[in-house]
């Protein structure tokens, strides 16, 4: 893990918002020592999602993922801290909640939705470059 302070984009997805898990997810982020510096609850625009998931366009899961993300409010959060990118991804757990370890957000709070793996509570940027690109989409003035 790097000693540099990084920023990452975290999306609390519609399934977590519907289940009223925002507080618990933010509690875990802060308990890990990461600082939320921006947050906004909103229903994303389709254009934002197209830009966010551009690398997946044309893949079979792309449109179901976009449709799911349009299904309700999303809490977009920018968090910062030392090693926040790999740290949050570890805190989130494996993409499929069934495979996620106990103690992780997805392992403790996720549900097995079969093929609907996109309903996995949270998204976290996977690299510094992705974080910069994603933060610019969701928080262009930051």
PDB file of C-alpha atoms in Angstrom:
ATOM      1  CA  UNK A   1       0.000   0.000   0.000  1.00  0.00           C
ATOM      2  CA  UNK A   2       1.244   3.460  -0.867  1.00  0.00           C
ATOM      3  CA  UNK A   3       2.069   6.175   1.668  1.00  0.00           C
ATOM      4  CA  UNK A   4       0.642   8.774  -0.721  1.00  0.00           C
ATOM      5  CA  UNK A   5      -2.769  10.240  -0.009  1.00  0.00           C
ATOM      6  CA  UNK A   6      -5.091   9.126  -2.787  1.00  0.00           C
ATOM      7  CA  UNK A   7      -8.658   9.834  -3.735  1.00  0.00           C
ATOM      8  CA  UNK A   8     -11.175   7.265  -4.896  1.00  0.00           C
ATOM      9  CA  UNK A   9     -14.741   7.287  -6.110  1.00  0.00           C
ATOM     10  CA  UNK A  10     -17.146   5.126  -4.148  1.00  0.00           C
ATOM     11  CA  UNK A  11     -20.683   4.560  -5.374  1.00  0.00           C
ATOM     12  CA  UNK A  12     -23.250   3.248  -2.931  1.00  0.00           C
ATOM     13  CA  UNK A  13     -25.489   1.501  -5.434  1.00  0.00           C
ATOM     14  CA  UNK A  14     -29.315   1.530  -5.595  1.00  0.00           C
ATOM     15  CA  UNK A  15     -29.648  -1.834  -3.806  1.00  0.00           C
ATOM     16  CA  UNK A  16     -27.738  -0.512  -0.781  1.00  0.00           C
ATOM     17  CA  UNK A  17     -29.698   2.764  -0.794  1.00  0.00           C
ATOM     18  CA  UNK A  18     -33.018   0.859  -0.940  1.00  0.00           C
ATOM     19  CA  UNK A  19     -31.913  -1.326   1.972  1.00  0.00           C
ATOM     20  CA  UNK A  20     -30.929   1.758   4.019  1.00  0.00           C
ATOM     21  CA  UNK A  21     -27.266   0.741   4.265  1.00  0.00           C
ATOM     22  CA  UNK A  22     -25.726   4.155   3.517  1.00  0.00           C
ATOM     23  CA  UNK A  23     -24.940   4.859   7.175  1.00  0.00           C
ATOM     24  CA  UNK A  24     -23.343   1.463   7.761  1.00  0.00           C
ATOM     25  CA  UNK A  25     -21.233   1.699   4.606  1.00  0.00           C
ATOM     26  CA  UNK A  26     -20.051   5.226   5.470  1.00  0.00           C
ATOM     27  CA  UNK A  27     -19.340   4.090   9.042  1.00  0.00           C
ATOM     28  CA  UNK A  28     -17.054   1.343   7.718  1.00  0.00           C
ATOM     29  CA  UNK A  29     -15.260   3.756   5.374  1.00  0.00           C
ATOM     30  CA  UNK A  30     -14.610   6.191   8.221  1.00  0.00           C
ATOM     31  CA  UNK A  31     -13.698   3.417  10.682  1.00  0.00           C
ATOM     32  CA  UNK A  32     -11.001   2.325   8.231  1.00  0.00           C
ATOM     33  CA  UNK A  33      -9.553   5.837   8.506  1.00  0.00           C
ATOM     34  CA  UNK A  34     -10.664   7.209   5.152  1.00  0.00           C
ATOM     35  CA  UNK A  35     -12.096  10.714   4.922  1.00  0.00           C
ATOM     36  CA  UNK A  36     -15.167  11.409   2.783  1.00  0.00           C
ATOM     37  CA  UNK A  37     -14.542  14.802   1.171  1.00  0.00           C
ATOM     38  CA  UNK A  38     -17.578  14.971  -1.133  1.00  0.00           C
ATOM     39  CA  UNK A  39     -20.899  13.150  -1.237  1.00  0.00           C
ATOM     40  CA  UNK A  40     -24.083  13.525  -3.229  1.00  0.00           C
ATOM     41  CA  UNK A  41     -27.235  11.408  -3.296  1.00  0.00           C
ATOM     42  CA  UNK A  42     -28.826  11.461  -6.720  1.00  0.00           C
ATOM     43  CA  UNK A  43     -30.277   9.468  -9.559  1.00  0.00           C
ATOM     44  CA  UNK A  44     -27.494   9.433 -12.126  1.00  0.00           C
ATOM     45  CA  UNK A  45     -27.998  10.574 -15.682  1.00  0.00           C
ATOM     46  CA  UNK A  46     -27.678   7.914 -18.360  1.00  0.00           C
ATOM     47  CA  UNK A  47     -24.848   9.961 -19.900  1.00  0.00           C
ATOM     48  CA  UNK A  48     -22.873   9.812 -16.638  1.00  0.00           C
ATOM     49  CA  UNK A  49     -23.284   6.062 -16.477  1.00  0.00           C
ATOM     50  CA  UNK A  50     -22.303   5.662 -20.134  1.00  0.00           C
ATOM     51  CA  UNK A  51     -19.092   7.594 -19.426  1.00  0.00           C
ATOM     52  CA  UNK A  52     -18.463   5.752 -16.152  1.00  0.00           C
ATOM     53  CA  UNK A  53     -18.916   2.277 -17.682  1.00  0.00           C
ATOM     54  CA  UNK A  54     -17.552   3.108 -21.172  1.00  0.00           C
ATOM     55  CA  UNK A  55     -14.954   0.326 -20.988  1.00  0.00           C
ATOM     56  CA  UNK A  56     -17.779  -2.227 -20.688  1.00  0.00           C
ATOM     57  CA  UNK A  57     -19.928  -0.960 -23.568  1.00  0.00           C
ATOM     58  CA  UNK A  58     -20.871  -3.821 -25.880  1.00  0.00           C
ATOM     59  CA  UNK A  59     -20.430  -6.489 -23.205  1.00  0.00           C
ATOM     60  CA  UNK A  60     -23.523  -8.554 -22.320  1.00  0.00           C
ATOM     61  CA  UNK A  61     -23.747  -7.168 -18.780  1.00  0.00           C
ATOM     62  CA  UNK A  62     -23.432  -3.491 -19.825  1.00  0.00           C
ATOM     63  CA  UNK A  63     -27.101  -2.593 -20.386  1.00  0.00           C
ATOM     64  CA  UNK A  64     -28.414  -4.551 -17.366  1.00  0.00           C
ATOM     65  CA  UNK A  65     -25.810  -2.758 -15.250  1.00  0.00           C
ATOM     66  CA  UNK A  66     -26.798   0.673 -16.573  1.00  0.00           C
ATOM     67  CA  UNK A  67     -30.505  -0.145 -16.098  1.00  0.00           C
ATOM     68  CA  UNK A  68     -29.835  -1.246 -12.517  1.00  0.00           C
ATOM     69  CA  UNK A  69     -27.859   1.917 -11.753  1.00  0.00           C
ATOM     70  CA  UNK A  70     -30.766   3.992 -13.122  1.00  0.00           C
ATOM     71  CA  UNK A  71     -33.269   2.129 -10.915  1.00  0.00           C
ATOM     72  CA  UNK A  72     -32.896   4.413  -7.910  1.00  0.00           C
ATOM     73  CA  UNK A  73     -30.715   6.884  -6.065  1.00  0.00           C
ATOM     74  CA  UNK A  74     -26.952   6.386  -5.850  1.00  0.00           C
ATOM     75  CA  UNK A  75     -24.711   7.960  -3.216  1.00  0.00           C
ATOM     76  CA  UNK A  76     -21.526   9.134  -4.929  1.00  0.00           C
ATOM     77  CA  UNK A  77     -18.653   9.675  -2.504  1.00  0.00           C
ATOM     78  CA  UNK A  78     -15.093  10.845  -2.943  1.00  0.00           C
ATOM     79  CA  UNK A  79     -12.920   9.529  -0.134  1.00  0.00           C
ATOM     80  CA  UNK A  80      -9.280  10.165   0.486  1.00  0.00           C
ATOM     81  CA  UNK A  81      -6.553   8.592   2.551  1.00  0.00           C
ATOM     82  CA  UNK A  82      -3.334   6.659   2.339  1.00  0.00           C
ATOM     83  CA  UNK A  83      -3.869   3.689   0.063  1.00  0.00           C
ATOM     84  CA  UNK A  84      -7.608   4.356  -0.145  1.00  0.00           C
ATOM     85  CA  UNK A  85      -7.969   2.747  -3.588  1.00  0.00           C
ATOM     86  CA  UNK A  86      -6.778  -0.770  -2.704  1.00  0.00           C
ATOM     87  CA  UNK A  87      -7.961  -0.302   0.872  1.00  0.00           C
ATOM     88  CA  UNK A  88     -11.564   0.386  -0.080  1.00  0.00           C
ATOM     89  CA  UNK A  89     -11.598  -2.428  -2.628  1.00  0.00           C
ATOM     90  CA  UNK A  90     -10.450  -4.789   0.120  1.00  0.00           C
ATOM     91  CA  UNK A  91     -13.091  -3.377   2.473  1.00  0.00           C
ATOM     92  CA  UNK A  92     -15.763  -3.854  -0.224  1.00  0.00           C
ATOM     93  CA  UNK A  93     -14.906  -7.536  -0.768  1.00  0.00           C
ATOM     94  CA  UNK A  94     -15.192  -9.769  -3.819  1.00  0.00           C
ATOM     95  CA  UNK A  95     -17.482  -8.552  -6.616  1.00  0.00           C
ATOM     96  CA  UNK A  96     -19.868 -11.472  -6.121  1.00  0.00           C
ATOM     97  CA  UNK A  97     -21.321 -11.166  -2.594  1.00  0.00           C
ATOM     98  CA  UNK A  98     -21.487 -14.960  -2.336  1.00  0.00           C
ATOM     99  CA  UNK A  99     -17.690 -15.091  -2.676  1.00  0.00           C
ATOM    100  CA  UNK A 100     -16.986 -12.074  -0.457  1.00  0.00           C
ATOM    101  CA  UNK A 101     -15.267 -12.753   2.853  1.00  0.00           C
ATOM    102  CA  UNK A 102     -16.972 -12.095   6.187  1.00  0.00           C
ATOM    103  CA  UNK A 103     -15.966  -8.682   7.519  1.00  0.00           C
ATOM    104  CA  UNK A 104     -16.254  -7.031   4.106  1.00  0.00           C
ATOM    105  CA  UNK A 105     -19.169  -4.838   3.022  1.00  0.00           C
ATOM    106  CA  UNK A 106     -20.329  -7.366   0.435  1.00  0.00           C
ATOM    107  CA  UNK A 107     -19.570 -10.363   2.647  1.00  0.00           C
ATOM    108  CA  UNK A 108     -21.566  -9.037   5.595  1.00  0.00           C
ATOM    109  CA  UNK A 109     -24.316  -7.092   3.855  1.00  0.00           C
ATOM    110  CA  UNK A 110     -24.532  -8.470   0.302  1.00  0.00           C
ATOM    111  CA  UNK A 111     -27.150 -10.868  -0.964  1.00  0.00           C
ATOM    112  CA  UNK A 112     -26.863 -13.663  -3.497  1.00  0.00           C
ATOM    113  CA  UNK A 113     -28.791 -12.424  -6.528  1.00  0.00           C
ATOM    114  CA  UNK A 114     -27.620 -15.195  -8.850  1.00  0.00           C
ATOM    115  CA  UNK A 115     -26.678 -13.690 -12.190  1.00  0.00           C
ATOM    116  CA  UNK A 116     -27.385 -10.131 -10.994  1.00  0.00           C
ATOM    117  CA  UNK A 117     -23.850  -9.627  -9.676  1.00  0.00           C
ATOM    118  CA  UNK A 118     -24.087  -5.887 -10.386  1.00  0.00           C
ATOM    119  CA  UNK A 119     -26.376  -5.679  -7.344  1.00  0.00           C
ATOM    120  CA  UNK A 120     -23.384  -5.798  -5.030  1.00  0.00           C
ATOM    121  CA  UNK A 121     -23.896  -2.672  -2.913  1.00  0.00           C
ATOM    122  CA  UNK A 122     -20.830  -0.601  -3.816  1.00  0.00           C
ATOM    123  CA  UNK A 123     -18.359   0.395  -6.514  1.00  0.00           C
ATOM    124  CA  UNK A 124     -14.808   1.535  -5.875  1.00  0.00           C
ATOM    125  CA  UNK A 125     -12.255   2.815  -8.383  1.00  0.00           C
ATOM    126  CA  UNK A 126      -9.641   0.199  -9.304  1.00  0.00           C
ATOM    127  CA  UNK A 127      -6.632   2.452  -9.977  1.00  0.00           C
ATOM    128  CA  UNK A 128      -5.402   6.025  -9.618  1.00  0.00           C
ATOM    129  CA  UNK A 129      -6.200   6.641 -13.292  1.00  0.00           C
ATOM    130  CA  UNK A 130      -9.730   5.228 -12.965  1.00  0.00           C
ATOM    131  CA  UNK A 131     -10.306   7.252  -9.809  1.00  0.00           C
ATOM    132  CA  UNK A 132      -9.294  10.486 -11.549  1.00  0.00           C
ATOM    133  CA  UNK A 133     -11.515   9.721 -14.560  1.00  0.00           C
ATOM    134  CA  UNK A 134     -14.495   8.646 -12.427  1.00  0.00           C
ATOM    135  CA  UNK A 135     -14.257  11.574  -9.988  1.00  0.00           C
ATOM    136  CA  UNK A 136     -14.240  13.955 -12.987  1.00  0.00           C
ATOM    137  CA  UNK A 137     -17.500  12.365 -14.217  1.00  0.00           C
ATOM    138  CA  UNK A 138     -19.354  12.469 -10.879  1.00  0.00           C
ATOM    139  CA  UNK A 139     -17.772  15.597  -9.336  1.00  0.00           C
ATOM    140  CA  UNK A 140     -16.519  17.752 -12.245  1.00  0.00           C
ATOM    141  CA  UNK A 141     -15.920  20.754  -9.966  1.00  0.00           C
ATOM    142  CA  UNK A 142     -13.797  18.922  -7.419  1.00  0.00           C
TER     143      UNK A 142
END
